Every structure is written in C-alpha cells, then in structure tokens.
Short mmCIF file of C-alpha atoms and ligand atoms in Angstrom, two decimals:
data_model
loop_
_atom_site.label_atom_id
_atom_site.label_comp_id
_atom_site.label_asym_id
_atom_site.label_seq_id
_atom_site.Cartn_x
_atom_site.Cartn_y
_atom_site.Cartn_z
CA THR A 1 53.08 116.81 87.79
CA ALA A 2 55.93 119.20 87.03
CA MET A 3 58.46 119.48 89.82
CA PRO A 4 58.99 122.97 91.24
CA THR A 5 62.55 123.97 90.55
CA THR A 6 62.89 126.87 92.96
CA ASN A 7 64.28 126.47 96.45
CA SER A 8 61.22 127.93 98.16
CA LEU A 9 58.27 125.72 99.00
CA ILE A 10 55.43 125.30 101.49
CA LEU A 11 54.58 121.83 102.78
CA ARG A 12 51.17 121.74 104.46
CA ASN A 13 49.50 119.35 106.84
CA GLY A 14 52.41 117.02 107.61
CA SER A 15 52.51 114.92 110.80
CA LEU A 16 55.79 116.27 112.09
CA LEU A 17 58.27 113.72 113.42
CA ASP A 18 60.46 115.52 115.97
CA THR A 19 63.73 113.61 115.80
CA ARG A 20 65.02 114.88 119.17
CA ALA A 21 61.84 113.94 121.01
CA GLY A 22 61.45 110.74 119.02
CA ALA A 23 57.75 111.46 118.62
CA ILE A 24 55.14 112.72 116.19
CA VAL A 25 54.27 116.12 117.64
CA GLY A 26 51.25 117.04 115.52
CA LYS A 27 50.17 118.58 112.24
CA ARG A 28 52.48 121.28 110.92
CA ASP A 29 53.05 123.47 107.89
CA VAL A 30 56.66 124.13 106.93
CA VAL A 31 57.81 127.06 104.82
CA VAL A 32 61.17 126.88 103.05
CA GLU A 33 62.62 130.09 101.66
CA ASP A 34 65.86 130.20 99.69
CA GLY A 35 66.71 126.69 100.76
CA ARG A 36 66.23 127.20 104.51
CA ILE A 37 63.27 126.53 106.77
CA ALA A 38 61.67 129.92 107.48
CA GLU A 39 58.60 128.83 109.45
CA VAL A 40 57.21 125.75 111.20
CA SER A 41 53.67 126.38 112.41
CA GLU A 42 50.18 124.96 112.69
CA SER A 43 49.00 127.19 109.87
CA ALA A 44 51.40 129.12 107.68
CA GLY A 45 50.23 131.92 105.43
CA ALA A 46 50.67 131.63 101.66
CA ARG A 47 53.66 133.38 100.13
CA ASP A 48 53.78 135.08 96.75
CA GLY A 49 54.92 132.79 94.01
CA VAL A 50 55.80 129.93 96.37
CA ALA A 51 54.46 126.51 95.42
CA GLU A 52 52.56 124.45 98.01
CA ILE A 53 52.21 120.74 98.54
CA ASN A 54 49.55 119.26 100.81
CA LEU A 55 50.85 116.19 102.59
CA GLY A 56 47.44 114.99 103.75
CA GLY A 57 48.70 114.13 107.23
CA LYS A 58 51.56 111.90 106.10
CA THR A 59 54.71 111.74 108.25
CA LEU A 60 57.08 114.65 107.70
CA MET A 61 60.64 114.26 108.93
CA PRO A 62 64.11 115.60 108.15
CA GLY A 63 66.05 114.14 105.25
CA LEU A 64 68.35 111.28 106.23
CA CYS A 65 72.11 111.43 106.75
CA ASP A 66 74.54 108.61 106.00
CA ALA A 67 77.85 109.34 107.71
CA HIS A 68 79.90 106.74 105.88
CA VAL A 69 79.59 106.39 102.12
CA HIS A 70 81.93 106.23 99.13
CA VAL A 71 79.99 107.82 96.31
CA ILE A 72 82.64 107.05 93.68
CA ALA A 73 82.85 103.36 94.64
CA SER A 74 80.72 101.99 91.81
CA THR A 75 82.80 98.84 92.06
CA PRO A 76 84.17 97.16 95.19
CA ASN A 77 87.29 96.33 93.16
CA PHE A 78 89.49 99.27 94.18
CA PRO A 79 92.58 98.34 92.13
CA GLN A 80 90.31 98.45 89.07
CA LEU A 81 88.71 101.72 90.18
CA LEU A 82 92.19 103.27 90.24
CA THR A 83 92.51 102.72 86.48
CA TRP A 84 89.28 104.52 85.59
CA SER A 85 89.15 107.97 84.12
CA PRO A 86 87.92 110.46 86.74
CA LEU A 87 85.28 111.59 84.25
CA TYR A 88 83.97 108.05 83.87
CA THR A 89 84.11 107.63 87.65
CA ALA A 90 82.01 110.77 88.11
CA ALA A 91 79.49 109.60 85.54
CA ARG A 92 79.13 106.31 87.42
CA ALA A 93 78.89 108.18 90.73
CA SER A 94 75.96 110.21 89.40
CA GLU A 95 73.87 107.03 89.33
CA LEU A 96 74.76 106.13 92.91
CA LEU A 97 73.96 109.67 94.06
CA ARG A 98 70.55 109.66 92.34
CA ASP A 99 69.73 106.36 94.05
CA MET A 100 70.67 107.78 97.48
CA ILE A 101 68.29 110.72 97.04
CA ASP A 102 65.59 108.27 95.97
CA ARG A 103 66.05 106.48 99.32
CA GLY A 104 65.61 109.71 101.29
CA PHE A 105 69.25 110.66 101.98
CA THR A 106 69.82 114.40 101.68
CA THR A 107 73.28 114.59 103.30
CA VAL A 108 76.08 112.05 103.02
CA ARG A 109 79.54 112.13 104.48
CA ASP A 110 81.97 110.65 101.97
CA CYS A 111 84.84 108.89 103.73
CA GLY A 112 87.17 108.74 100.75
CA GLY A 113 86.93 109.44 97.04
CA ALA A 114 84.51 112.33 96.54
CA ASP A 115 86.06 115.71 95.91
CA PHE A 116 85.25 119.38 95.55
CA GLY A 117 84.21 118.88 91.93
CA LEU A 118 81.58 116.27 92.65
CA ALA A 119 80.26 118.16 95.69
CA ARG A 120 80.02 121.30 93.56
CA ALA A 121 78.20 119.50 90.74
CA VAL A 122 75.59 118.37 93.26
CA ASP A 123 75.33 121.82 94.88
CA GLU A 124 74.80 123.42 91.49
CA GLY A 125 72.11 120.89 90.61
CA LEU A 126 74.12 119.42 87.71
CA LEU A 127 73.79 116.05 89.42
CA ASP A 128 70.84 114.92 91.50
CA GLY A 129 72.14 113.70 94.81
CA PRO A 130 72.48 114.32 98.52
CA ARG A 131 74.73 117.15 99.66
CA ILE A 132 78.23 115.67 100.00
CA LEU A 133 80.46 116.33 102.99
CA TYR A 134 83.82 115.04 101.84
CA ALA A 135 87.25 114.11 103.14
CA GLY A 136 88.85 114.01 99.69
CA HIS A 137 91.39 111.20 99.77
CA ALA A 138 91.52 109.01 102.84
CA ILE A 139 95.09 109.20 104.11
CA SER A 140 96.92 105.90 104.53
CA GLN A 141 100.41 104.72 105.34
CA THR A 142 102.38 102.56 102.90
CA GLY A 143 100.89 99.07 103.03
CA GLY A 144 97.86 100.45 104.84
CA HIS A 145 94.17 100.27 104.11
CA GLY A 146 94.46 102.94 101.43
CA ASP A 147 97.32 101.18 99.63
CA MET A 148 95.84 99.05 96.84
CA ARG A 149 99.13 97.58 95.59
CA GLY A 150 99.62 93.85 95.89
CA PRO A 151 102.88 92.68 97.47
CA GLY A 152 104.52 92.22 94.06
CA GLU A 153 103.33 95.52 92.64
CA ASN A 154 105.28 98.70 92.91
CA TRP A 155 103.52 101.26 90.75
CA ASP A 156 103.60 104.79 92.00
CA GLU A 157 100.40 106.33 93.13
CA CYS A 158 98.46 106.97 89.98
CA CYS A 159 98.20 110.70 89.28
CA CYS A 160 95.66 110.61 86.48
CA CYS A 161 92.91 108.73 88.12
CA ALA A 162 90.23 108.71 90.71
CA GLY A 163 90.85 106.88 93.94
CA LEU A 164 89.77 106.64 97.51
CA GLY A 165 93.13 106.90 99.22
CA LYS A 166 96.46 108.73 99.28
CA ILE A 167 99.67 107.41 100.79
CA ALA A 168 101.64 109.47 103.32
CA ASP A 169 104.45 108.29 105.60
CA GLY A 170 105.95 110.24 108.43
CA VAL A 171 104.74 113.41 110.12
CA PRO A 172 105.71 115.85 107.32
CA GLU A 173 103.94 113.81 104.63
CA VAL A 174 100.86 113.34 106.80
CA ARG A 175 100.73 117.07 107.49
CA LYS A 176 101.09 117.88 103.81
CA ALA A 177 98.41 115.36 102.81
CA CYS A 178 96.00 116.88 105.36
CA ARG A 179 96.79 120.38 104.20
CA GLU A 180 96.19 119.38 100.57
CA GLU A 181 92.76 117.99 101.41
CA ILE A 182 91.90 121.05 103.49
CA ARG A 183 93.05 123.27 100.61
CA LYS A 184 90.58 121.40 98.41
CA GLY A 185 87.74 122.14 100.80
CA ALA A 186 87.57 118.92 102.83
CA ASN A 187 84.88 118.98 105.52
CA PHE A 188 86.94 116.59 107.67
CA ILE A 189 90.08 114.47 107.47
CA LYS A 190 89.87 110.70 107.08
CA ILE A 191 92.75 108.48 108.11
CA MET A 192 93.19 104.74 107.82
CA ALA A 193 94.34 103.72 111.30
CA SER A 194 94.02 99.94 111.06
CA GLY A 195 93.94 97.17 108.51
CA GLY A 196 90.84 96.65 106.41
CA VAL A 197 88.91 94.32 104.17
CA SER A 198 89.46 95.85 100.75
CA SER A 199 93.24 96.37 101.00
CA PRO A 200 95.39 93.50 99.72
CA THR A 201 98.40 93.44 102.05
CA ASP A 202 97.27 94.35 105.56
CA ARG A 203 95.56 92.44 108.35
CA ILE A 204 92.39 93.51 110.14
CA SER A 205 94.35 93.32 113.40
CA SER A 206 97.15 95.69 112.41
CA THR A 207 97.34 99.21 113.73
CA GLN A 208 98.36 101.83 111.17
CA PHE A 209 100.19 105.13 111.48
CA ALA A 210 102.51 105.92 114.36
CA GLU A 211 100.97 107.89 117.19
CA GLU A 212 102.79 111.06 116.17
CA GLU A 213 101.37 110.76 112.65
CA VAL A 214 97.83 110.50 114.03
CA ALA A 215 98.49 113.45 116.34
CA ALA A 216 99.77 115.47 113.37
CA ALA A 217 96.57 114.76 111.41
CA VAL A 218 94.47 115.82 114.41
CA GLU A 219 96.51 118.99 114.82
CA GLU A 220 96.12 119.91 111.14
CA ALA A 221 92.38 119.21 111.17
CA GLU A 222 91.81 121.17 114.36
CA ALA A 223 93.88 124.08 113.04
CA ALA A 224 91.30 124.35 110.26
CA GLU A 225 88.42 123.82 112.75
CA LEU A 226 87.78 120.39 111.32
CA TYR A 227 88.11 116.93 112.84
CA VAL A 228 89.55 113.50 112.07
CA ALA A 229 87.58 110.35 111.31
CA ALA A 230 89.56 107.11 111.56
CA HIS A 231 88.96 103.75 109.94
CA VAL A 232 89.63 101.20 112.70
CA TYR A 233 88.50 97.73 113.68
CA THR A 234 90.13 96.75 116.93
CA ALA A 235 90.20 98.21 120.44
CA ARG A 236 94.00 98.39 120.18
CA ALA A 237 93.73 100.60 117.08
CA ALA A 238 90.76 102.64 118.30
CA ASN A 239 92.05 103.46 121.77
CA ARG A 240 95.31 104.95 120.58
CA VAL A 241 93.65 107.21 118.02
CA LEU A 242 90.98 108.34 120.48
CA ARG A 243 93.75 109.32 122.91
CA ALA A 244 95.31 111.31 120.05
CA GLY A 245 92.07 113.27 119.56
CA VAL A 246 90.25 111.47 116.75
CA ARG A 247 86.54 112.36 116.85
CA SER A 248 84.89 109.65 114.80
CA ILE A 249 85.57 105.91 114.92
CA GLU A 250 84.54 104.26 111.65
CA HIS A 251 83.43 100.59 111.82
CA GLY A 252 84.88 99.70 115.26
CA ASN A 253 83.73 96.10 114.94
CA LEU A 254 86.24 94.79 117.50
CA ILE A 255 86.34 97.60 120.06
CA ASP A 256 85.82 96.99 123.78
CA GLU A 257 84.64 98.55 127.06
CA GLU A 258 87.74 100.71 127.29
CA THR A 259 86.98 102.11 123.86
CA PHE A 260 83.40 102.85 124.93
CA ASP A 261 84.75 104.83 127.90
CA LEU A 262 87.21 106.73 125.73
CA LEU A 263 84.50 107.54 123.19
CA LYS A 264 82.33 109.00 125.96
CA GLU A 265 85.15 110.86 127.75
CA ASN A 266 86.32 112.45 124.50
CA ASP A 267 82.83 113.31 123.24
CA ALA A 268 83.61 111.17 120.19
CA PHE A 269 81.29 109.15 117.96
CA LEU A 270 81.04 105.59 116.74
CA VAL A 271 79.94 105.01 113.15
CA PRO A 272 79.27 101.29 112.79
CA THR A 273 78.74 100.24 109.17
CA MET A 274 77.06 96.90 109.53
CA ALA A 275 75.16 96.91 106.24
CA THR A 276 78.36 96.54 104.26
CA TYR A 277 79.55 93.41 106.08
CA GLN A 278 76.20 91.75 105.63
CA ALA A 279 76.25 92.61 101.92
CA LEU A 280 79.90 91.61 101.39
CA ALA A 281 79.42 88.29 103.12
CA SER A 282 76.43 87.41 100.98
CA GLU A 283 77.26 88.91 97.59
CA GLY A 284 80.73 90.46 97.70
CA VAL A 285 82.35 88.17 95.14
CA GLU A 286 79.42 88.43 92.74
CA ALA A 287 79.61 92.24 93.06
CA GLY A 288 83.27 92.18 91.96
CA MET A 289 85.20 92.09 95.24
CA PRO A 290 88.33 89.91 94.95
CA ALA A 291 87.52 86.57 96.65
CA ASP A 292 90.58 86.54 98.91
CA LEU A 293 89.50 89.89 100.33
CA VAL A 294 85.92 88.80 100.96
CA ALA A 295 87.40 86.09 103.20
CA LYS A 296 88.55 88.89 105.52
CA VAL A 297 84.94 89.98 106.02
CA HIS A 298 84.06 86.98 108.11
CA ASP A 299 86.53 88.06 110.79
CA VAL A 300 84.52 91.18 111.48
CA PHE A 301 80.97 90.56 110.31
CA GLU A 302 79.34 88.99 113.35
CA ALA A 303 81.51 90.78 115.89
CA GLY A 304 80.36 94.10 114.47
CA GLN A 305 76.72 93.65 115.37
CA GLU A 306 77.48 92.41 118.88
CA THR A 307 79.87 95.29 119.49
CA ALA A 308 77.43 97.90 118.23
CA ALA A 309 74.72 96.57 120.55
CA LYS A 310 77.11 96.71 123.53
CA ALA A 311 78.28 100.22 122.61
CA TYR A 312 74.67 101.35 122.47
CA ASP A 313 73.97 99.88 125.91
CA ALA A 314 77.08 101.64 127.23
CA GLY A 315 75.71 105.00 126.10
CA VAL A 316 78.12 105.65 123.23
CA LYS A 317 76.92 108.23 120.71
CA MET A 318 76.33 106.34 117.48
CA VAL A 319 75.78 107.68 113.99
CA PHE A 320 74.22 105.95 110.99
CA GLY A 321 76.70 104.76 108.38
CA THR A 322 76.77 102.07 105.71
CA ASP A 323 80.08 101.99 103.75
CA LEU A 324 78.51 100.01 100.91
CA LEU A 325 80.40 99.48 97.68
CA GLY A 326 79.36 98.97 94.05
CA SER A 327 76.01 97.35 93.34
CA MET A 328 75.72 96.56 97.07
CA GLN A 329 74.91 100.22 97.67
CA ARG A 330 71.29 99.32 97.04
CA HIS A 331 71.27 97.85 100.58
CA GLN A 332 71.77 101.29 102.19
CA LEU A 333 68.47 101.13 104.08
CA THR A 334 69.11 97.67 105.55
CA GLU A 335 71.22 99.42 108.18
CA PHE A 336 67.90 100.49 109.75
CA ALA A 337 66.83 96.85 110.09
CA ILE A 338 70.19 95.72 111.46
CA ARG A 339 70.18 98.45 114.13
CA SER A 340 66.58 97.81 115.10
CA ALA A 341 67.77 94.53 116.63
CA PHE A 342 69.17 96.54 119.57
CA GLN A 343 67.78 100.08 119.24
CA SER A 344 64.36 101.66 119.25
CA PRO A 345 63.23 103.14 115.93
CA ALA A 346 63.46 106.62 117.53
CA GLU A 347 67.13 106.06 118.39
CA THR A 348 68.03 104.68 114.97
CA ILE A 349 66.30 107.66 113.35
CA ARG A 350 68.26 110.02 115.64
CA SER A 351 71.50 108.37 114.50
CA ALA A 352 70.58 109.26 110.91
CA THR A 353 69.45 112.82 111.74
CA VAL A 354 70.28 114.84 114.88
CA THR A 355 73.20 112.75 116.13
CA ALA A 356 74.69 112.79 112.64
CA ALA A 357 74.33 116.58 112.65
CA GLU A 358 76.25 116.70 115.92
CA LEU A 359 79.12 114.70 114.41
CA PHE A 360 79.10 116.95 111.33
CA ASN A 361 79.19 120.11 113.51
CA GLU A 362 75.87 121.06 111.93
CA VAL A 363 73.48 121.13 114.89
CA GLY A 364 70.48 123.28 114.00
CA GLU A 365 71.33 123.00 110.28
CA THR A 366 70.70 119.36 109.55
CA GLY A 367 68.65 116.52 111.00
CA GLU A 368 65.66 118.43 112.35
CA ILE A 369 62.82 120.54 111.05
CA ILE A 370 63.29 123.87 112.79
CA GLU A 371 63.59 127.47 111.68
CA GLY A 372 66.98 128.15 110.15
CA ALA A 373 67.73 124.53 109.24
CA ARG A 374 68.29 123.41 105.67
CA GLY A 375 65.07 122.67 103.85
CA ASP A 376 65.86 118.94 103.69
CA MET A 377 62.76 116.84 104.36
CA ILE A 378 61.14 113.55 103.50
CA VAL A 379 57.53 112.41 103.65
CA LEU A 380 56.53 108.86 104.51
CA ASP A 381 53.16 107.19 104.16
CA GLY A 382 53.46 105.45 107.51
CA ASP A 383 54.97 105.92 110.96
CA PRO A 384 58.58 104.73 111.19
CA LEU A 385 58.50 105.11 114.99
CA ALA A 386 55.88 102.37 115.10
CA ASP A 387 57.50 100.25 112.38
CA ILE A 388 61.07 100.90 111.24
CA GLY A 389 60.22 98.85 108.15
CA VAL A 390 58.64 102.05 106.82
CA MET A 391 62.18 103.41 106.33
CA GLN A 392 63.28 100.41 104.34
CA ASP A 393 60.82 100.27 101.48
CA PRO A 394 61.00 103.62 99.68
CA ASP A 395 59.03 102.44 96.65
CA ARG A 396 56.09 101.82 98.92
CA TYR A 397 56.42 104.42 101.69
CA LEU A 398 58.67 107.30 100.59
CA LYS A 399 56.40 109.87 98.98
CA LEU A 400 58.46 113.04 98.82
CA VAL A 401 62.11 114.06 99.07
CA VAL A 402 62.94 117.76 99.35
CA LYS A 403 66.51 119.03 99.44
CA GLY A 404 67.17 122.70 100.13
CA GLY A 405 63.56 123.44 99.28
CA THR A 406 63.78 121.69 95.90
CA VAL A 407 61.62 118.66 95.23
CA MET A 408 63.94 115.77 94.29
CA LYS A 409 61.37 112.98 94.25
CA GLU A 410 57.59 113.10 94.35
CA ALA A 411 55.16 110.21 94.50
CA LEU A 412 52.30 111.64 96.56
CA ASN A 413 49.49 110.71 94.23
ZN1 ZN B 501 86.97 101.77 106.38
ZN1 ZN B 502 84.70 103.29 104.06
#
C-alpha cells in the first residue's frame, strides 16, 4: 500500500495506552492535522481528504524517545570518525536514523555530534528519522572525554570534519563554546564532566572542568532558556555538577545516595545508558572500539545496573537512554529489557515517553497522545504493559510508526 505523505491522518480503533496512567484506557480514534493531534475521541468524524487507517484494536501509544544517542557515531572508533568527511558522516548517519524510526523512536536527543544541518534534513523529510534534539558538539576540557588525542598526539582540533566534541578550557572558552552551540540552534548544552570509556587519556574516576567552568555553562544555557546535560560516572563528579545547576546526569553508573538526594532536590534527571555497556562488553572490539578502551567498560558495566535500580527505588526521575555506538546501535531496544529487571513496564515506558518529555521541556508536546501534542505514534500488536518483550521485537510487534502525522513505517497487514 502507498504511504500517505501528508501530515494529516486519522487512526481509528486503537487501544490507547495512556503513558501517564500506565494503562490501556480503551478504544480511541486519533485525528492528526498538520502534524499535531487535533482530536482524541471514541468516534471521530471523517475529514475531507484525510487518509484513515483502522488499527483493529491494536495498542496505540506515543512514539518513543531516546534521550541519549549519537546519530553520527556509525563507528565506535572516534579518532577515525574525526577523519571522515562530514558529508560521508551524514550519509552514514542516515542509515542509523532510518533504523531508529523502524524501532519506533520518533524523538531522539543527540548528546554530541548531530547539528542543525542533520536535524533540518530530517525535519524537511530529506532523511527518514526521528526528530533530533541536539547539543551540537559536546564540550570537553583538554584531556577530557571529548579529547580524542592520544598522549603522543598533538594535532589541533580538526576544522574540516565531523566530530562529537569540542575542546574549551577556562571560563571564557567555555562560554564561547556554549554560545556557538546556542547560535547553531542547540536544544541543550552537553558537557563532559568526568572521564569516559571512549577517550584515550582520561580515567573513569576523574572529574572534569573546574566548578566555575560548569557554572559558566549552566549560566549560558539558562540565559538561552536551555539546560545542561553532563556526562559523569562517579558521585564525586555528579554531585559537584548538580550543585552547579546541571539538569541531566548522563550515565551516572557510580553515583550514590547523596547524588540521588541532589537529583531530587534540584528537580534533575538521571539518564542511565545501560544498553551500551552491555553491548561494548560483549562486542565492542569486534564493532571497532580500540581494545584498550573496551577494558575501561568493565569498571562501570555491572555497577551501572545496580546503581540504576537503587536510584529508581530512591524515587529519582529516570529517562530512557542508550548511548550505543556503531553497529551496536541495533541493540537500542535492549534497554527496555535491562530496565525491566527493576522497573514495571509502565515505568520503563514512561521513561521513554512522558518523563523524557519533562526532561526535554516538552510536556504536552511529546510522549503522550493528547490534543495539541505532536502526531508521533506507534502501534503494537500486543500489550507492552503485560509483556515488555513486545517493545523489543519490532519485526514481530511494531505495526505502524507515525511521525508528525506522516506514516514512516507500516506493516499492519
Ligand atoms: Zn558519555
Ligand atoms: Zn554519549
């Protein structure tokens, strides 16, 4: 069947999954007009020239959000990625974006690498993919998680090429780097505030950026009514950036009770990305990650799952994120399985819908099927509240993906 190409559409007879309630609330028709949901009712009238799809009672829910992706990371080998043409990088990214849509993701937050050009290409329909909220370059100190130089290398930051990070040292450089990203339309600012796995010269345990540099980034973001997301692993790194006003803690594998309290007091969010550690530990080298860097994964892999479970018990607001790189991006939906070890399906689904919307400052726009929200919806042949496995096998269960009222994937019959 030919796919409708307009952004108006009527979906009939879906079993509506209310993400806030965590329940199927009954049979509904949903009308999307000009990309936005115009009506949710038990029986919507037909509209002139608007195509209709009957869902036959299948589960209808909002499109999924992944709050931590790198859509240009078609390889986990970042030094190599830095040598690629940005045009080649974008061409490779188009594949990753198409695959994300095919898994049911309609919004992704890119934590380093995507830019205004790629987001625009998706918005204009030149590339099939989820809407991209982007940080531009993740900002890193010299020798930090965004610095891909080995200890014996001293090349200047490459100006021709694509990359995930940008180096800034000292308050003036951090301010300027933030302002540059904001000038380019960033939806948030991403800073590297501790060591990481994929960077060659830092340790997981190191803190990065001085407190005044973090505070400067927060001030610049807030001036533009945006917020800062920080890559951190340890409690030591997380607590200082939370005190400085950071809103989103990325990874947080080694945070503690004090961090949980600070997250709650500051109305901040935790974005664990457990899928990537599982994937790196099992196939990182094969996927092209330098072997000495994969060794760093083991320090954080198991701790991450324990910490996330404790954070959930402590009442921390948690958002769905994956952070997968290269060919490992195909494991994006395994995050549902990993979280189901300590969360109900309803809660995991919230983390990928309404709670994500809260982090994105898009409540009422994203993550729920209500009037005025974006027309981003998926249809499943099964009930993910009863069996979260339904989320994880799109070939079998995912029957329809609609983004902004446009059908992106259809397998109803
Ligand atoms: Zn990170
Ligand atoms: Zn990341």
